[in-house]
Coordinates of C-alpha atoms in Angstrom, one line a residue:
Chain Y
X1 CA 24.9 48.8 -5.6
X2 CA 27.1 48.7 -3.1
X3 CA 26.4 47.1 0.5
X4 CA 27.5 49.1 3.6
X5 CA 30.2 47.1 5.2
X6 CA 28.7 48.1 8.6
X7 CA 25.4 46.7 7.6
X8 CA 26.5 43.5 6.8
X9 CA 28.7 43.3 10.0
X10 CA 25.3 44.2 11.9
X11 CA 23.2 41.5 10.0
X12 CA 26.1 38.8 11.0
X13 CA 26.1 39.8 14.5
X14 CA 22.5 39.7 14.8
X15 CA 22.3 36.5 13.2
X16 CA 25.1 35.1 15.4
X17 CA 22.7 36.4 18.6
X18 CA 19.9 34.6 17.5
X19 CA 21.8 31.6 16.7
X20 CA 23.4 31.7 20.2
X21 CA 19.8 32.3 21.8
X22 CA 18.5 29.3 20.0
X23 CA 21.0 27.1 21.0
X24 CA 20.7 28.1 24.5
X25 CA 17.1 27.8 24.4
X26 CA 17.4 24.4 22.7
X27 CA 19.6 23.3 26.0
X28 CA 18.0 19.9 27.6
X29 CA 18.0 21.6 30.8
X30 CA 16.0 24.9 29.7
X31 CA 13.7 22.7 27.5
X32 CA 13.1 20.5 30.9
X33 CA 12.0 23.7 32.6
X34 CA 9.9 25.1 30.0
X35 CA 8.2 21.4 29.2
X36 CA 5.6 21.5 32.1
X37 CA 4.4 25.1 31.2
X38 CA 0.9 25.1 29.3
X39 CA 2.1 27.5 27.0
X40 CA 4.9 26.0 25.9
X41 CA 2.9 22.5 25.3
X42 CA 0.2 24.3 23.3
X43 CA 2.9 26.1 21.3
X44 CA 4.8 22.9 20.6
X45 CA 1.6 20.8 19.5
X46 CA 0.5 23.8 17.1
X47 CA 4.3 23.8 15.8
X48 CA 4.4 20.0 15.0
X49 CA 0.8 20.2 13.6
X50 CA 2.0 23.6 11.2
X51 CA 5.4 22.0 10.6
X52 CA 3.7 18.4 9.6
X53 CA 0.8 20.6 7.4
X54 CA 3.5 22.7 5.7
X55 CA 5.8 19.6 4.8
X56 CA 2.5 17.6 3.8
X57 CA 1.5 20.4 1.7
X58 CA 4.4 21.5 0.0
X59 CA 4.8 17.7 -0.9
X60 CA 1.4 17.4 -2.2
X61 CA 1.5 20.2 -4.4
X62 CA 5.0 19.3 -6.2
X63 CA 4.2 15.9 -7.0
X64 CA 0.3 16.3 -8.0
X65 CA 1.3 16.9 -11.3
X66 CA 3.6 13.9 -11.6
X67 CA 1.2 11.7 -9.9
X68 CA -1.5 12.9 -12.5
X69 CA 0.8 12.0 -15.3
X70 CA 1.7 8.5 -13.7
X71 CA -2.2 7.9 -13.3
X72 CA -2.9 8.7 -17.0
X73 CA 0.0 6.4 -18.0
X74 CA -1.6 3.4 -15.9
X75 CA -5.1 4.5 -17.7
X76 CA -3.6 4.4 -21.1
X77 CA -2.2 1.2 -20.5
X78 CA -5.5 -0.5 -19.3
X79 CA -7.0 1.3 -22.4
X80 CA -4.4 -0.4 -25.0
X81 CA -5.5 -3.8 -23.2
X82 CA -8.9 -3.8 -24.5
X83 CA -8.7 -1.4 -27.4
X84 CA -6.1 -2.8 -30.3
X85 CA -3.7 0.0 -31.0
X86 CA -4.6 -0.3 -34.8
X87 CA -8.1 0.8 -34.0
X88 CA -7.2 4.5 -33.4
X89 CA -4.8 7.1 -33.9
X90 CA -6.1 9.7 -31.3
X91 CA -5.2 10.4 -27.8
X92 CA -8.0 8.5 -25.9
X93 CA -7.4 10.3 -22.7
X94 CA -8.4 13.7 -24.3
X95 CA -11.3 12.3 -26.6
X96 CA -13.7 11.6 -24.1
X97 CA -17.4 12.2 -23.5
X98 CA -19.7 12.0 -20.2
X99 CA -23.0 9.9 -20.2
X100 CA -25.2 9.6 -17.2
X101 CA -25.4 5.9 -16.1
X102 CA -27.0 5.8 -12.6
X103 CA -29.9 3.3 -13.9
X104 CA -27.2 0.6 -14.9
X105 CA -26.3 -0.1 -11.5
X106 CA -22.4 -0.1 -12.8
X107 CA -21.2 1.7 -9.6
X108 CA -21.3 5.4 -10.7
X109 CA -24.0 7.9 -11.6
X110 CA -21.7 9.2 -14.5
X111 CA -19.4 7.3 -16.9
X112 CA -16.7 8.8 -18.8
X113 CA -16.4 6.9 -22.2
X114 CA -13.0 7.3 -24.2
X115 CA -13.4 7.2 -27.7
X116 CA -11.3 5.7 -30.0
X117 CA -11.1 7.4 -33.0
X118 CA -9.3 6.7 -36.9
X119 CA -9.2 9.5 -39.1
X120 CA -12.1 11.3 -37.1
X121 CA -14.4 8.5 -37.1
X122 CA -15.4 6.6 -33.8
X123 CA -13.7 3.0 -34.2
X124 CA -14.7 1.9 -30.6
X125 CA -15.3 3.0 -27.1
X126 CA -13.5 2.2 -24.0
X127 CA -15.1 2.8 -20.1
X128 CA -14.5 1.5 -16.8
X129 CA -17.5 0.2 -14.8
X130 CA -17.9 -1.8 -11.1
X131 CA -19.7 -5.0 -10.2
X132 CA -20.7 -3.1 -7.2
X133 CA -21.8 -6.7 -5.5
X134 CA -19.1 -9.4 -5.9
X135 CA -18.4 -11.7 -3.3
X136 CA -16.2 -9.6 -0.9
X137 CA -16.9 -6.0 -2.6
X138 CA -17.0 -4.0 -5.8
X139 CA -15.0 -5.1 -8.8
X140 CA -13.5 -2.6 -11.0
X141 CA -13.1 -3.5 -14.6
X142 CA -12.5 -1.8 -18.0
X143 CA -14.3 -2.7 -21.3
X144 CA -13.4 -2.1 -24.7
X145 CA -16.6 -2.1 -27.5
X146 CA -16.4 -1.6 -30.9
X147 CA -19.1 0.4 -32.7
X148 CA -21.2 -2.2 -33.6
X149 CA -21.5 -3.2 -30.0
X150 CA -19.1 -6.3 -30.1
X151 CA -16.7 -6.5 -27.0
X152 CA -13.3 -5.8 -27.9
X153 CA -11.7 -6.7 -24.4
X154 CA -12.4 -6.7 -20.9
X155 CA -9.9 -6.6 -18.1
X156 CA -10.3 -6.5 -14.3
X157 CA -8.6 -3.5 -12.8
X158 CA -8.9 -4.5 -9.2
X159 CA -10.9 -6.4 -7.0
X160 CA -11.1 -8.3 -3.6
X161 CA -12.4 -11.8 -4.5
X162 CA -11.4 -14.9 -2.6
X163 CA -7.6 -15.5 -3.7
X164 CA -7.2 -18.9 -5.4
X165 CA -11.0 -18.9 -6.1
X166 CA -12.6 -15.9 -7.2
X167 CA -9.6 -14.3 -8.7
X168 CA -9.5 -16.2 -11.7
X169 CA -11.2 -13.4 -13.3
X170 CA -8.3 -11.9 -13.7
X171 CA -6.5 -12.4 -17.1
X172 CA -3.2 -13.2 -15.2
X173 CA -5.0 -16.4 -13.2
X174 CA -7.1 -17.9 -15.9
X175 CA -8.1 -17.0 -19.5
X176 CA -11.8 -17.0 -18.4
X177 CA -11.9 -12.9 -18.9
X178 CA -10.9 -13.7 -22.9
X179 CA -14.1 -15.6 -23.8
X180 CA -16.1 -12.1 -23.6
X181 CA -14.2 -10.7 -26.8
X182 CA -16.6 -10.8 -29.7
X183 CA -19.5 -11.2 -27.8
X184 CA -22.6 -8.7 -28.0
X185 CA -26.3 -8.1 -26.9
X186 CA -27.0 -9.2 -30.7
X187 CA -25.3 -12.7 -30.9
X188 CA -26.1 -13.8 -27.3
X189 CA -29.8 -13.5 -26.2
X190 CA -30.4 -12.1 -22.5
X191 CA -30.9 -15.5 -20.9
X192 CA -27.4 -16.4 -22.3
X193 CA -25.8 -13.3 -20.5
X194 CA -25.4 -15.5 -17.5
X195 CA -23.0 -18.0 -16.0
X196 CA -23.7 -22.2 -16.8
X197 CA -25.2 -22.8 -13.5
X198 CA -27.9 -20.2 -14.6
X199 CA -28.4 -21.4 -17.8
X200 CA -26.3 -19.0 -19.8
X201 CA -23.1 -19.1 -21.9
X202 CA -20.0 -18.6 -19.4
X203 CA -18.6 -20.9 -17.1
X204 CA -18.2 -20.2 -13.6
X205 CA -15.5 -21.6 -11.2
X206 CA -15.4 -24.6 -9.2
X207 CA -15.9 -23.5 -5.7
X208 CA -16.8 -19.7 -6.9
X209 CA -19.9 -18.8 -8.7
X210 CA -20.8 -15.4 -7.2
X211 CA -17.7 -13.6 -8.6
X212 CA -18.3 -14.7 -12.1
X213 CA -22.2 -14.7 -12.0
X214 CA -22.1 -10.9 -10.7
X215 CA -19.1 -9.9 -13.2
X216 CA -21.1 -11.2 -16.3
X217 CA -24.2 -9.5 -15.1
X218 CA -22.2 -6.1 -14.8
X219 CA -20.6 -6.7 -18.2
X220 CA -24.4 -7.0 -19.7
X221 CA -25.3 -3.8 -18.0
X222 CA -22.7 -2.1 -19.2
X223 CA -23.3 -3.4 -22.8
X224 CA -26.6 -2.0 -22.5
X225 CA -25.5 1.5 -21.2
X226 CA -23.7 1.4 -24.5
X227 CA -26.5 0.4 -26.8
X228 CA -28.6 2.9 -25.0
X229 CA -25.8 5.6 -26.1
X230 CA -24.8 4.1 -29.4
X231 CA -26.3 6.8 -31.8
X232 CA -24.9 9.6 -29.8
X233 CA -21.6 8.0 -29.2
X234 CA -20.7 6.8 -32.8
X235 CA -21.8 9.9 -34.0
X236 CA -19.6 11.8 -31.8
X237 CA -17.2 12.0 -34.5
X238 CA -19.3 14.2 -36.5
X239 CA -20.3 16.9 -33.9
X240 CA -16.7 17.3 -33.1
X241 CA -15.9 17.5 -36.9
X242 CA -18.4 20.2 -37.1
X243 CA -17.4 22.0 -34.1
X244 CA -14.0 22.4 -36.1
Chain T
X1 CA 32.2 -7.6 16.1
X2 CA 32.6 -4.0 15.7
X3 CA 29.3 -3.4 17.8
X4 CA 29.5 -1.8 21.1
X5 CA 27.8 -3.9 23.5
X6 CA 24.6 -1.7 24.1
X7 CA 24.1 -1.7 20.3
X8 CA 24.6 -5.3 20.0
X9 CA 21.9 -5.9 22.6
X10 CA 19.5 -3.4 20.9
X11 CA 20.1 -5.6 17.7
X12 CA 19.5 -8.8 19.3
X13 CA 16.4 -7.6 21.1
X14 CA 15.1 -6.5 17.6
X15 CA 15.7 -9.3 15.8
X16 CA 14.6 -11.8 18.7
X17 CA 14.4 -11.5 22.3
X18 CA 11.9 -8.5 22.1
X19 CA 10.7 -8.7 18.5
X20 CA 7.8 -6.8 17.8
X21 CA 5.8 -9.7 16.8
X22 CA 7.4 -12.8 19.2
X23 CA 8.2 -10.6 21.9
X24 CA 5.8 -7.5 22.4
X25 CA 2.8 -9.5 20.2
X26 CA 2.3 -6.0 18.5
X27 CA 1.4 -5.2 14.9
X28 CA -0.6 -8.3 14.4
X29 CA -3.2 -6.6 12.3
X30 CA -0.8 -5.6 9.4
X31 CA 0.8 -9.1 10.0
X32 CA -1.9 -11.2 9.3
X33 CA -3.6 -9.0 6.8
X34 CA -0.9 -9.0 4.1
X35 CA 1.2 -12.5 4.7
X36 CA -0.9 -14.1 2.6
X37 CA 2.2 -14.6 0.1
X38 CA 6.1 -13.8 1.0
X39 CA 6.0 -11.4 -1.8
X40 CA 3.5 -9.4 0.2
X41 CA 5.4 -9.8 3.7
X42 CA 8.7 -8.7 2.3
X43 CA 7.2 -5.8 0.7
X44 CA 5.2 -4.5 3.7
X45 CA 8.2 -5.0 5.7
X46 CA 10.6 -2.8 3.5
X47 CA 8.0 -0.2 4.0
X48 CA 7.7 -0.6 7.7
X49 CA 11.3 -0.6 7.9
X50 CA 11.5 2.6 6.4
X51 CA 8.9 4.4 8.1
X52 CA 9.7 2.8 11.7
X53 CA 13.6 4.1 11.3
X54 CA 12.5 7.4 10.3
X55 CA 10.0 7.9 13.1
X56 CA 12.2 6.9 15.5
X57 CA 15.1 8.9 14.6
X58 CA 12.8 12.1 14.2
X59 CA 10.9 11.3 17.5
X60 CA 14.6 11.0 19.2
X61 CA 15.8 14.1 17.5
X62 CA 12.8 16.3 19.2
X63 CA 12.7 14.5 22.5
X64 CA 13.4 17.2 24.3
X65 CA 11.0 19.4 22.9
X66 CA 8.2 17.0 23.5
X67 CA 6.5 17.5 27.1
X68 CA 5.1 14.2 28.4
X69 CA 1.7 15.1 28.7
X70 CA 0.9 15.4 24.9
X71 CA 3.6 13.2 23.8
X72 CA 0.8 10.9 22.1
X73 CA -0.9 13.2 20.1
X74 CA 2.5 14.3 18.9
X75 CA 4.2 10.8 17.8
X76 CA 0.7 10.4 16.0
X77 CA 0.9 13.2 14.0
X78 CA 4.9 12.6 13.5
X79 CA 3.9 9.2 12.2
X80 CA 1.0 9.7 10.6
X81 CA 2.8 12.8 8.7
X82 CA 5.6 10.5 7.4
X83 CA 3.6 7.7 6.4
X84 CA 1.5 10.4 4.1
X85 CA 4.9 11.9 2.9
X86 CA 6.2 8.2 2.1
X87 CA 3.0 7.2 0.5
X88 CA 2.9 10.5 -1.7
X89 CA 6.3 10.5 -2.6
X90 CA 6.6 6.9 -3.5
X91 CA 3.5 7.3 -5.9
X92 CA 4.9 10.0 -7.6
X93 CA 8.6 8.6 -7.8
X94 CA 8.4 4.9 -7.8
X95 CA 5.0 4.3 -9.1
X96 CA 5.2 0.6 -9.9
X97 CA 6.5 -0.3 -6.9
X98 CA 3.5 1.8 -5.5
X99 CA 1.0 -0.1 -7.2
X100 CA 2.5 -3.1 -5.2
X101 CA 2.9 -1.6 -2.1
X102 CA 0.7 1.3 -2.2
X103 CA -2.1 -0.7 0.0
X104 CA 0.5 -1.5 2.6
X105 CA 2.1 1.9 3.2
X106 CA -1.3 3.3 4.3
X107 CA -1.7 0.2 6.8
X108 CA 1.7 1.1 8.3
X109 CA -0.5 3.9 10.2
X110 CA -2.1 1.4 12.3
X111 CA 0.9 -0.3 13.1
X112 CA 1.2 -0.1 17.1
X113 CA 4.7 -1.0 16.9
X114 CA 5.8 2.2 15.8
X115 CA 4.2 4.3 18.4
X116 CA 5.3 1.5 20.9
X117 CA 9.1 2.0 19.9
X118 CA 8.6 5.8 20.1
X119 CA 7.2 5.4 23.4
X120 CA 9.3 2.6 24.9
X121 CA 12.7 3.8 23.4
X122 CA 13.0 6.8 20.8
X123 CA 12.0 9.3 23.0
X124 CA 14.2 8.6 25.7
X125 CA 17.4 7.7 23.7
X126 CA 19.9 9.6 21.7
X127 CA 19.4 9.8 18.0
X128 CA 22.1 7.0 17.0
X129 CA 20.8 4.5 19.1
X130 CA 17.2 5.1 18.2
X131 CA 17.8 4.9 14.5
X132 CA 19.4 1.5 15.4
X133 CA 16.5 0.4 17.3
X134 CA 14.1 1.3 14.4
X135 CA 16.3 -0.5 11.9
X136 CA 16.8 -3.4 14.2
X137 CA 13.0 -3.6 15.2
X138 CA 12.0 -3.1 11.4
X139 CA 14.6 -5.9 10.4
X140 CA 13.1 -8.3 12.8
X141 CA 9.3 -7.4 11.8
X142 CA 10.1 -8.0 8.4
X143 CA 12.0 -11.4 8.8
X144 CA 8.9 -12.6 10.8
X145 CA 6.5 -11.3 7.7
X146 CA 8.7 -13.1 5.3
X147 CA 8.9 -16.1 7.3
X148 CA 5.1 -16.1 7.9
X149 CA 3.9 -15.3 4.5
X150 CA 6.4 -17.9 3.1
X151 CA 4.7 -20.4 5.6
X152 CA 1.7 -19.8 4.5
X153 CA 2.2 -19.4 0.8
X154 CA 3.8 -22.9 0.5
X155 CA 0.9 -24.8 2.5
X156 CA -1.8 -22.9 0.5
X157 CA -0.5 -22.8 -3.2
X158 CA 3.0 -24.6 -3.2
X159 CA 4.8 -21.8 -4.1
X160 CA 7.4 -19.2 -2.4
X161 CA 7.9 -15.5 -3.5
X162 CA 5.4 -15.7 -6.2
X163 CA 5.4 -12.6 -8.4
X164 CA 8.3 -11.2 -6.5
X165 CA 9.7 -10.2 -9.8
X166 CA 6.8 -7.5 -9.9
X167 CA 7.9 -6.1 -6.4
X168 CA 11.6 -6.2 -6.9
X169 CA 12.3 -6.1 -10.6
X170 CA 13.1 -8.7 -13.4
X171 CA 16.1 -9.6 -11.8
X172 CA 14.9 -11.0 -8.7
X173 CA 13.0 -13.6 -10.6
X174 CA 15.0 -16.3 -9.3
X175 CA 13.4 -15.6 -6.0
X176 CA 10.1 -17.5 -7.6
X177 CA 10.1 -21.0 -6.5
X178 CA 7.4 -23.6 -6.8
X179 CA 8.2 -26.0 -3.7
X180 CA 5.5 -28.2 -4.4
X181 CA 4.6 -29.2 -7.9
X182 CA 1.2 -29.9 -9.1
X183 CA -0.3 -29.1 -5.1
X184 CA -3.9 -29.0 -5.3
X185 CA -3.6 -26.1 -2.8
X186 CA -5.1 -25.2 0.5
X187 CA -7.3 -22.5 0.4
X188 CA -7.5 -22.0 4.0
X189 CA -4.0 -20.8 4.7
X190 CA -4.5 -17.9 2.4
X191 CA -7.4 -16.9 4.3
X192 CA -7.0 -14.9 7.6
X193 CA -7.7 -18.0 9.8
X194 CA -4.9 -19.6 7.9
X195 CA -2.7 -16.5 9.3
X196 CA -3.6 -17.1 13.0
X197 CA -2.7 -20.8 12.9
X198 CA 0.4 -20.2 11.3
X199 CA 1.4 -17.7 13.6
X200 CA 0.4 -19.8 16.3
X201 CA 3.0 -22.5 14.9
X202 CA 5.7 -19.8 14.6
X203 CA 5.4 -18.2 18.2
X204 CA 5.6 -22.0 19.3
X205 CA 8.4 -22.4 17.6
X206 CA 10.3 -19.6 19.0
X207 CA 9.2 -20.2 22.6
X208 CA 10.9 -24.1 22.1
X209 CA 14.2 -22.7 20.8
X210 CA 14.3 -20.1 23.7
X211 CA 13.5 -22.8 26.1
X212 CA 16.3 -25.4 24.5
X213 CA 18.7 -21.9 24.5
X214 CA 18.1 -21.3 28.2
X215 CA 18.3 -25.0 29.7
X216 CA 21.8 -25.3 27.7
X217 CA 23.5 -22.3 28.0
X218 CA 22.9 -21.5 31.9
X219 CA 22.9 -23.1 35.0
X220 CA 19.7 -23.3 36.2
X221 CA 19.9 -21.8 39.8
X222 CA 21.1 -18.4 38.4
X223 CA 18.5 -18.1 35.6
X224 CA 15.6 -19.1 37.8
X225 CA 15.0 -15.6 39.8
X226 CA 15.6 -13.6 36.5
X227 CA 13.0 -15.6 34.7
X228 CA 10.4 -15.4 37.6
X229 CA 11.2 -11.6 37.8
X230 CA 10.4 -11.0 33.8
X231 CA 7.5 -13.1 33.8
X232 CA 5.9 -11.0 36.3

């Protein structure tokens, strides 16, 4: 297809005209004359708002996928911390089950359980939970439990506890959180699921009792959640096999 | 120096004379909130430096378009949009850094110093000056953040730049120094009250240095009227 040279010329002229007009409109003197006018003010505010919305919308839309991938990577990393790699050969992010958890006071009405499977059989499960009553706010944790209900590992994902005192629940600060490995509802009595000050099994920290106490209680409650759904979770492999 | 007189004045204002914290007493909320350690201070400082430079530039660029009656909503809109943009982009493309800095970036919106610079400087000055002013103000703020963070960290835990390698990468591990070995810790300094106390000491220190400079440099007779005028 051939474009008429006259048309091209016309378009170029038009564009030059508009550009010239815009340049003149943007002259400080012209803008100074316009600024006090109400219509101009309304238009400018709307223009800025529109520009900001469009810019944010486009950025959000174009980075949504990337951010989701990054968050998935983070989740995989924390899943790997609490479930040994040798225990599963599936993609745990895709193998999930949502169970109701409102009555366990672990911060959510529904808990997503990530299933670790080896050759189709559930070997362990992993889920996030929250101690809603930490010393200065919620303590977010993640825990891996094997199919018999023994803890494989617990980690604190984030918290706002006092630096230097309560933050010993982090694995980077002390090995306190590692003491939960191998514990279960069967090998400790309910009374032992407490800090030593309350007659239990677990250390408190010098100067900080509430943080470890509430952490232990939340871990205990989330183990009860697992126990209540143990059959359903462990047999998950069979149902999904049946579906195949 | 390569810089002209006015650019040098902007630099010395931003870094010392009219420093956001020492001179204007602004931005104390983010300042006290994050300076538990020198590393956190550095992170907040870097994020603020980027945003204040960009917001100054943007506002100076559009200064003829902005009517004075509605300048505040437009400034707020621009700053909030800019902060959100930086937040989203960092989350996507510098995720490791974002996990450390993420909290601070959202806090920049509460930093009244940005609005202050937009109002007092960028809306009246050409783009180049505004960018330079934003950069220097940001740098001055960064230095105060790091100084306060380091002072609090040393007195609270006996270390400086702990976990700096998380923020800046492995090659910056050399920054992590234990200043006082076997330090028992002084928790108060890591908590918010410690921030206020240490900030008080830093401001006193700055005033003392200024006093000393003033008496040494200029004859008293010349200086006195100027000082009185500024105090008013």
